[in-house]
C-alpha cells in the first residue's frame, strides 16, 4: 500500500514523463520573458546588539507581475557560528510565514521594527562584514550581496546581476520571491531533493528542480517527489585543492530552482528568504555544520541494520509465518518482518483485522519472533477514517485535531474511504496521536511505525463530501479511484497562485491529489505554507509518541521528509520500478539523503512494481545489502519476490547479506558517527577523495563510511564491472589476498559473475567485523576480527578504526550511560615492526557482554617471512594451543593485468581471546625476504 502508484499511476507516470519537458517553465523571470522590476535599494544598515547587521531595503520600482511588491524589507545578517552565516530577508512591516521555530529549533531574528531608522542616509556602496570563515559583503543600489570564503576570497554566493545575465534582481512579493546566484562553470552541485535524477548524483544544468512534497512515484524523473530539501552542496577544485560549502534556503513553500550551470535561480511562492551558508571546507565538515543546525540524525536500533522483508498483500497471518520460516529454511538473514495495510480492520489506522490477523494468534506470533530477537513493524497513514463507530475517529473529533476547511474538518479519500487529516502543528493533536500510539501498542506490541502517504496524499482533489446512496469505496477494484463527490476549489489566490511551480513535472495545480491549499491548520496557518512540512511534523509527533513507550529507542520510517526529518526518522525512496534504471537511480537518491542529514535510507529492493526479472533481483540484493536501510518490498499486484523465491537470488542474498551481517558492528558504529556528527553512512566517493575530481560524478559506486567501497553491477547481462579506484591501495573484502593499487587513480574491469559483488577496503583503515549469522542478535555476540590495512608493500604506515557498542534499546545513544563502550583502534608499521593497539572508553559494558577479538589480520606488509617476537601486552605469545599465525601472499589482480608485479603479505593471527572492553597492544617483527 505504499502508495496509489500501481496500474493507474503507471498511466499517470507515463503522462508525466511525456509532458515533463513541456512544463518546465521559462528560465527568465516573467510571463513575457522580461526581468521583473529593478530590485531593491538599501536605505539603512546598523549593527545589532548580538553582533549581527540589520538593514532595510526599499523597492526601486513597483510592478504587478505575480502580484504587488512588498515595498519595505528587513535584512538581518549574522555569523551564528564560526562556520555558519545566516542571511534573513522578510517583510519589514508584517510577520510572514516561516518554518515554525518550535518544529525546527534555531535562533530567532530580531523583531520587526515599527519605525525604520535611517542610521546611514547615504549608505556606502560596498561594505563587508567578516566572520572567522565567511565574509558577507553587499552593494547598496541595486541591493545585492555576496558570501566569500575568508581564507582565499572564493565567492560562494553572489546575487548581483547585469543586463547580460539570464536572471534578474531580488524580487519579493507576497506569493513570488526570486533571487539568483552566479556560479563558476566548474562547480559540482549536489542536493536539491527529493527527485529521481536520471543523470546521476550531480545536479545537471537545465534539468528542472521543483521542491514541493508530492505523491507521484519515484519512477517520475526530474519531478518533485515525497520530500523537500532546499539545500545544495557545492564542491570546487581550485588549483588541485578541494573546497566544499553548502547553501540552505530554509523555506517550506513550493519552489522551482533553475540551475543553468553558471547560475542558480530560486522562484518561491511564499514565505521568506532565510539563507544559511556552511563554510565546509570538506564535504564531511559541511554535513557536520548542516546537521548541527537542523538536528543530528536519530540513533537507530542495532536490529534495524538487519535485513527487512515487506509486501503489500500478505493477506493473513499464516502468509507472514510462512515468509519467516522460508527465510530461515533458505538460510538468508532476516531481522524484521513488516505489514503493509493487510493487518488492519477495514484499512483503518491502529486496528487489527479480526479475521485475517486474529489478535490472540498475532500476539502469539509476535511473542515467538520477539523471543528469538526478530522484530515487527506496521504501516500507519495519516488519514483517519470518518466512521462514527471508530474510536480513533471519535477521540480525534472530541479533541478537535483535524485540518479545517470553512470551519469543518477537510474531507479527503485514502484507503479506508473518506478521511480527515490530523493537524500535527496543533499541540492537542500531538498529545492525541501519542495516546493513540500508546493504545495501539497495548493492542499490538509493534517495534516501530512506518508512516506513509504523508506528503500529504489524497485520492481526490478539491472540496469533497460523502456521496448519498452509494458505497465509497465500493470494496472492489484498486481502491485509489476517487469516489467522493468533489468540486474544484480555485476561488482563492492560495488555490490558484499567480506563479505556477512545475508541480508533478506538469505544472499541476498545487492542491491536486492533496489537501486544498486554502485549508487551515492550527493558529490560522495555511496549508499553502505548511504543505511540505506535513510529513516532518508527523515524524516529530510519532517520535514523541514512541519515545514514551517502554523507554525504548524509536524506529520510524517516513516517506515524506523535510529539512530536519533525519533527527526523527529513516526514509525509503518510495515507489520504484523493478527496472535496471531504477536500480541505478536508487544509488544517487540514497547518497543525496546522506547529504540531507537522513543517513538511514534505502530503496525497495527488487523494485516495488511490477515484477523484477530474476537477474535484476540478483543484482539488486547485491546493492541493497549495502543500503543503510535494507528492505525488500513489493506491490499487491506484483508476483512474490522474497529473496528465496529463486534459488539464484537466494545464493546472491546469502553472499551479500552474509557480508552485511559481518559488517554490522561497522554499520552500527557509522550510525553512532552519524548521530554525533551527521556523517552519512553511505557516501559518494568524493567525501573521502575530494581532491580526486574524476570521482565527482561517480553515481553507481559508493562508500560505506570512509573507505569501504561497493562497486555493483547495475546493467543487464554484465558479468564485469568497470570500477573507478581513487589513488591508493584497495583490498577485496571477500578475498583480501587480492588488491588494486595506483598513484593517480585507475579504472579497472572487475570480474562480477552473477553471485559476486565487489567490495573493497581502503588502506590505513582498521575494520572491526564479526562472524555474521541469520539474526543481528546472534551475529552481535560472535567473536570479532580486526582487518588492518596498510598501503601494499608499505615499509611504514598507520591505520585507524573505531567501534561503538551499546544497549540499543536505550533511547539515547551516548557514552557515559554505563550501557555503552567506545574503542579506538590504532596500528603502526615502522622499521619492520608492526604494532596494533586499542584505547577503550567505558569498557565495562563490553566486558560484561564478554565480547572478544578472536583474530587480527594485517594486510599490505612488505616481505614474506613469518612474523617473529610476537607479544601481547608485553608478554611473548609462544604458539599457545589455540593461537595460530598464518602468512599469505597478496597480489595485484584485476582481470587482464596479471603481469603487474607488486606483491604484499597478509599476516593472520587467530585463536586470540582479547577482551574488547580492555586496552591491548600487540606487536611483532616482520621477517624480510632477501
CSV table of C-alpha atoms in Angstrom, one decimal, residues 7 33 37 83 148 229 301 321 373 410 460 476 519 521 573 631 662 725 757 777 803 844 858 877:
chain,number,residue,atom,x,y,z
A,7,UNK,CA,-1.7,0.5,-12.7
A,33,UNK,CA,10.4,36.9,-20.8
A,37,UNK,CA,11.5,45.1,-11.8
A,83,UNK,CA,31.4,28.3,10.0
A,148,UNK,CA,33.0,34.8,0.3
A,229,UNK,CA,15.2,19.6,0.8
A,301,UNK,CA,18.5,0.4,17.0
A,321,UNK,CA,4.6,-17.0,9.3
A,373,UNK,CA,15.2,-11.4,18.6
A,410,UNK,CA,-11.2,18.9,5.5
A,460,UNK,CA,-9.4,13.2,-4.6
A,476,UNK,CA,-13.9,-3.9,-5.2
A,519,UNK,CA,-7.3,24.7,4.1
A,521,UNK,CA,-4.1,24.5,10.3
A,573,UNK,CA,12.8,6.2,-1.6
A,631,UNK,CA,14.4,-3.9,2.8
A,662,UNK,CA,29.6,-9.5,9.4
A,725,UNK,CA,39.5,3.3,-7.9
A,757,UNK,CA,29.5,-8.2,-5.6
A,777,UNK,CA,21.0,-10.5,17.8
A,803,UNK,CA,33.9,0.6,17.4
A,844,UNK,CA,32.6,-2.2,31.5
A,858,UNK,CA,47.1,-7.2,8.8
A,877,UNK,CA,53.0,-15.3,22.7
